[in-house]
Amino acid sequence: MKFAERRIYFFIISFLVIAPGIFFLVSNGGLNTGIDFKGGSSMTISFPESISVSQTEIINSINDIGYSDSTIQNLGENSFFLRTTELNDEEKSTIEKKLIDNFSPESSSIITSYDLVSPVVANETVVAAGWAVLAAVIGIFFYIWWAFRNLPSPFRYGIAAIIALIHDSIIVIGSFAILGEFLGIEISTMFLVALLTIIGYSVNDTIVVFDKIRENVLIYTNRTFPEIVNLSISETLGRSLNTSFTLLLTLLALLLFGGATIREFLYVLIIGVIAGTYSSIAIASQILVVWDQKKIGSFSQE
């Protein structure tokens, strides 16, 4: 298949996928952040098995005493994870008493765990995450530059990999802007952990294709660079798709049976794996072709 000749279509598809996420990201003023980023309190609440309580009933009770910005997740087995504003001991006791009075009068305590994240710690988390991502990007660039040092202009491989990495990250972030708008999904430190994982996966998949390009450049010296890219993608396509499909099956199984606490992490991985597989073929490799041909492409190519 003539992948290189159809690069303009790949770029258009990426733009159409990225544009809605950017729109919601800008219109919402950023992502829907959890207490890990803006500070607040979280607690796990467990009721006796004999009591039937829903998320809606709990959140309505919390709203009645003035905590309307709280969110609740069902952890199963009559347990719930509550996020709300930063609480002192008296406010925490007020919430617990309200829930006990409404749903479990015979219980003496229903809060099984409690965490407090101050805004200062939240800001430090954001800064540390930014430095971690920057360090990862710089390290990846220099590693790829060194690994492909025997080819002409080896730094372009590093640049292409970083562009693909940014492409995947923007898709993930944009997707969460949309999910935050319509499903109220918040991001936490688990989001950052998953995003760094996706960065590693994306680069790994890209390097597989790049390594085959490097091998074919040295073997087929009489072929043009777009022809070598087409051949290299064809030779690695099956491996990339099989690896990604197998990983997606595992992630989907975890999403269905793994519980609510890791759901956000799995959303990032699923979106990132799909984007990473696509970008290694349709973005990173095509950036190399654009660099070599000095043009993006045209719609008239066959």
Coordinates of N, CA, C and O in Angstrom, one line a residue, residues 58-138:
I58 N -26.9 9.6 48.0 CA -25.8 10.1 48.8 C -25.5 11.6 48.4 O -25.3 12.5 49.2
I59 N -25.4 11.8 47.0 CA -25.0 13.2 46.6 C -26.1 14.2 46.9 O -25.8 15.3 47.3
N60 N -27.4 13.7 46.9 CA -28.5 14.6 47.3 C -28.3 15.0 48.8 O -28.6 16.2 49.2
S61 N -28.0 14.0 49.6 CA -27.8 14.3 51.1 C -26.6 15.3 51.3 O -26.7 16.2 52.2
I62 N -25.6 15.1 50.5 CA -24.4 16.0 50.7 C -24.8 17.4 50.2 O -24.4 18.4 50.9
N63 N -25.6 17.5 49.1 CA -26.0 18.8 48.6 C -26.8 19.5 49.7 O -26.8 20.8 49.7
D64 N -27.6 18.8 50.4 CA -28.5 19.4 51.4 C -27.8 20.2 52.5 O -28.4 21.1 53.1
I65 N -26.5 19.8 52.7 CA -25.8 20.5 53.8 C -24.7 21.4 53.2 O -23.8 21.8 53.9
G66 N -24.8 21.7 51.9 CA -24.0 22.8 51.3 C -22.8 22.3 50.5 O -21.9 23.2 50.2
Y67 N -22.6 21.0 50.2 CA -21.5 20.6 49.4 C -21.9 20.1 48.0 O -21.8 19.0 47.6
S68 N -22.4 21.1 47.3 CA -23.0 20.8 46.0 C -21.9 20.5 44.9 O -22.3 20.0 43.8
D69 N -20.6 20.8 45.2 CA -19.6 20.5 44.2 C -18.9 19.2 44.4 O -17.9 18.9 43.8
S70 N -19.6 18.3 45.2 CA -19.0 17.0 45.5 C -19.3 16.0 44.4 O -20.3 16.2 43.6
T71 N -18.4 15.0 44.2 CA -18.7 14.0 43.3 C -18.6 12.6 44.0 O -17.9 12.5 45.0
I72 N -19.3 11.6 43.5 CA -19.3 10.3 44.2 C -19.2 9.2 43.1 O -19.7 9.3 42.0
Q73 N -18.4 8.2 43.5 CA -18.2 7.0 42.6 C -18.6 5.8 43.4 O -18.3 5.6 44.6
N74 N -19.3 4.9 42.7 CA -19.7 3.6 43.3 C -18.5 2.6 43.1 O -18.1 2.3 42.0
L75 N -18.0 2.1 44.3 CA -16.9 1.2 44.2 C -17.4 -0.3 44.3 O -16.6 -1.2 44.3
G76 N -18.7 -0.4 44.4 CA -19.2 -1.8 44.6 C -19.3 -2.2 46.0 O -18.6 -1.6 46.9
E77 N -20.1 -3.3 46.3 CA -20.2 -3.8 47.6 C -20.6 -2.7 48.7 O -20.1 -2.7 49.8
N78 N -21.5 -1.9 48.2 CA -22.0 -0.8 49.1 C -21.0 0.2 49.6 O -21.1 0.8 50.7
S79 N -19.9 0.3 48.8 CA -18.9 1.3 49.1 C -18.8 2.4 48.1 O -19.1 2.1 46.9
F80 N -18.5 3.6 48.5 CA -18.5 4.8 47.6 C -17.3 5.6 47.9 O -16.8 5.7 49.0
F81 N -16.8 6.3 46.8 CA -15.7 7.2 46.9 C -16.2 8.6 46.7 O -16.7 8.9 45.7
L82 N -16.0 9.4 47.8 CA -16.5 10.8 47.7 C -15.4 11.8 47.6 O -14.4 11.7 48.4
R83 N -15.5 12.7 46.7 CA -14.6 13.8 46.6 C -15.3 15.1 46.8 O -16.4 15.3 46.3
T84 N -14.7 16.0 47.6 CA -15.4 17.3 47.9 C -14.3 18.3 48.2 O -13.1 18.1 48.0
T85 N -14.8 19.5 48.6 CA -13.8 20.6 49.0 C -13.0 20.2 50.2 O -13.4 19.2 50.9
E86 N -12.0 21.0 50.5 CA -11.2 20.7 51.6 C -12.0 20.9 52.9 O -12.6 21.9 53.2
L87 N -11.9 19.8 53.8 CA -12.7 19.8 55.0 C -11.9 19.8 56.2 O -10.8 19.3 56.2
N88 N -12.4 20.4 57.3 CA -11.8 20.3 58.6 C -12.4 19.2 59.3 O -13.4 18.6 58.8
D89 N -12.0 18.9 60.5 CA -12.6 17.7 61.3 C -14.1 17.9 61.5 O -14.8 16.9 61.5
E90 N -14.5 19.1 61.8 CA -15.9 19.3 62.1 C -16.8 19.1 60.9 O -17.8 18.5 61.0
E91 N -16.3 19.6 59.7 CA -17.0 19.4 58.5 C -17.1 18.0 58.1 O -18.1 17.5 57.6
K92 N -16.0 17.3 58.3 CA -16.0 15.8 58.0 C -17.0 15.1 58.8 O -17.7 14.2 58.3
S93 N -17.0 15.4 60.1 CA -18.0 14.8 61.0 C -19.4 15.1 60.7 O -20.3 14.3 60.8
T94 N -19.6 16.4 60.2 CA -21.0 16.8 59.8 C -21.5 15.9 58.6 O -22.6 15.5 58.6
I95 N -20.6 15.7 57.6 CA -21.0 14.9 56.5 C -21.3 13.4 56.9 O -22.3 12.8 56.5
E96 N -20.4 12.9 57.7 CA -20.6 11.5 58.2 C -21.9 11.4 59.0 O -22.7 10.4 58.8
K97 N -22.2 12.3 59.9 CA -23.4 12.3 60.7 C -24.6 12.3 59.8 O -25.6 11.6 60.0
K98 N -24.6 13.2 58.8 CA -25.7 13.3 57.9 C -26.0 12.0 57.1 O -27.2 11.6 57.0
L99 N -25.0 11.4 56.7 CA -25.2 10.1 55.9 C -25.6 9.0 56.9 O -26.4 8.1 56.5
I100 N -25.1 9.0 58.1 CA -25.5 8.0 59.1 C -27.0 8.1 59.4 O -27.8 7.2 59.4
D101 N -27.4 9.4 59.7 CA -28.8 9.7 60.1 C -29.7 9.3 58.9 O -30.8 8.8 59.2
N102 N -29.3 9.5 57.7 CA -30.2 9.3 56.5 C -30.3 7.8 56.1 O -31.3 7.3 55.7
F103 N -29.1 7.1 56.2 CA -29.1 5.8 55.6 C -28.7 4.6 56.6 O -29.1 3.5 56.3
S104 N -28.0 4.9 57.7 CA -27.5 3.8 58.5 C -27.5 4.3 60.0 O -26.4 4.4 60.6
P105 N -28.7 4.5 60.6 CA -28.7 5.0 62.0 C -28.0 4.1 63.0 O -27.6 4.6 64.0
E106 N -27.9 2.8 62.7 CA -27.3 1.9 63.7 C -25.8 1.9 63.6 O -25.1 1.3 64.4
S107 N -25.2 2.5 62.6 CA -23.8 2.5 62.4 C -23.1 3.7 63.3 O -23.7 4.7 63.4
S108 N -21.9 3.4 63.8 CA -21.2 4.4 64.5 C -20.2 5.1 63.6 O -19.9 6.3 63.9
S109 N -19.8 4.5 62.6 CA -18.9 5.2 61.6 C -19.0 4.5 60.3 O -19.1 3.3 60.2
I110 N -18.9 5.3 59.2 CA -19.0 4.7 57.9 C -17.9 5.1 57.0 O -17.7 4.6 55.9
I111 N -17.0 6.0 57.5 CA -15.8 6.5 56.7 C -14.7 5.5 57.0 O -14.2 5.4 58.1
T112 N -14.2 4.8 56.0 CA -13.2 3.8 56.1 C -11.8 4.3 55.8 O -10.8 3.8 56.2
S113 N -11.7 5.4 55.0 CA -10.5 6.0 54.7 C -10.7 7.5 54.3 O -11.8 7.9 53.8
Y114 N -9.7 8.3 54.6 CA -9.9 9.8 54.4 C -8.5 10.4 54.0 O -7.5 10.1 54.6
D115 N -8.6 11.2 53.0 CA -7.3 11.9 52.5 C -7.6 13.4 52.3 O -8.7 13.7 51.8
L116 N -6.6 14.2 52.6 CA -6.7 15.6 52.4 C -5.6 16.1 51.5 O -4.4 15.7 51.8
V117 N -5.9 16.8 50.5 CA -4.9 17.3 49.6 C -5.0 18.9 49.6 O -6.0 19.4 49.2
S118 N -4.0 19.5 50.0 CA -4.0 21.0 50.1 C -3.7 21.6 48.7 O -3.1 20.9 47.9
P119 N -4.2 22.8 48.4 CA -3.9 23.4 47.1 C -2.4 23.6 46.9 O -1.9 23.5 45.7
V120 N -1.6 23.7 47.9 CA -0.1 23.8 47.7 C 0.4 22.5 47.2 O 1.2 22.5 46.2
V121 N 0.0 21.4 47.8 CA 0.5 20.1 47.3 C 0.0 19.9 45.9 O 0.7 19.3 45.0
A122 N -1.2 20.3 45.6 CA -1.8 20.1 44.2 C -1.0 20.9 43.2 O -0.7 20.4 42.1
N123 N -0.6 22.1 43.5 CA 0.2 22.9 42.6 C 1.6 22.2 42.4 O 2.1 22.2 41.3
E124 N 2.2 21.7 43.4 CA 3.5 21.0 43.3 C 3.3 19.8 42.4 O 4.3 19.5 41.7
T125 N 2.2 19.1 42.5 CA 1.9 17.9 41.7 C 1.9 18.3 40.2 O 2.5 17.6 39.4
V126 N 1.3 19.4 39.9 CA 1.2 19.9 38.5 C 2.6 20.2 38.0 O 3.0 19.8 36.9
V127 N 3.4 20.9 38.8 CA 4.7 21.3 38.4 C 5.6 20.1 38.2 O 6.3 20.0 37.2
A128 N 5.6 19.2 39.1 CA 6.4 18.0 39.0 C 6.0 17.2 37.8 O 6.9 16.6 37.1
A129 N 4.7 17.1 37.5 CA 4.2 16.4 36.3 C 4.8 17.0 35.1 O 5.2 16.3 34.1
G130 N 4.7 18.3 35.0 CA 5.3 19.0 33.8 C 6.7 18.7 33.6 O 7.2 18.5 32.5
W131 N 7.5 18.8 34.7 CA 8.9 18.5 34.6 C 9.2 17.0 34.2 O 10.1 16.7 33.4
A132 N 8.4 16.1 34.7 CA 8.5 14.7 34.3 C 8.3 14.5 32.8 O 9.0 13.8 32.2
V133 N 7.2 15.1 32.3 CA 6.9 15.0 30.9 C 8.0 15.6 30.0 O 8.5 15.0 29.0
L134 N 8.5 16.8 30.4 CA 9.6 17.5 29.7 C 10.9 16.6 29.7 O 11.5 16.5 28.7
A135 N 11.2 16.0 30.9 CA 12.4 15.2 30.9 C 12.3 14.0 30.0 O 13.2 13.6 29.4
A136 N 11.1 13.4 30.0 CA 10.8 12.2 29.2 C 11.0 12.6 27.7 O 11.6 11.8 26.9
V137 N 10.5 13.7 27.3 CA 10.5 14.1 25.9 C 12.0 14.4 25.5 O 12.4 13.9 24.4
I138 N 12.7 15.1 26.3 CA 14.1 15.4 26.0 C 15.0 14.1 25.9 O 15.8 13.9 25.0

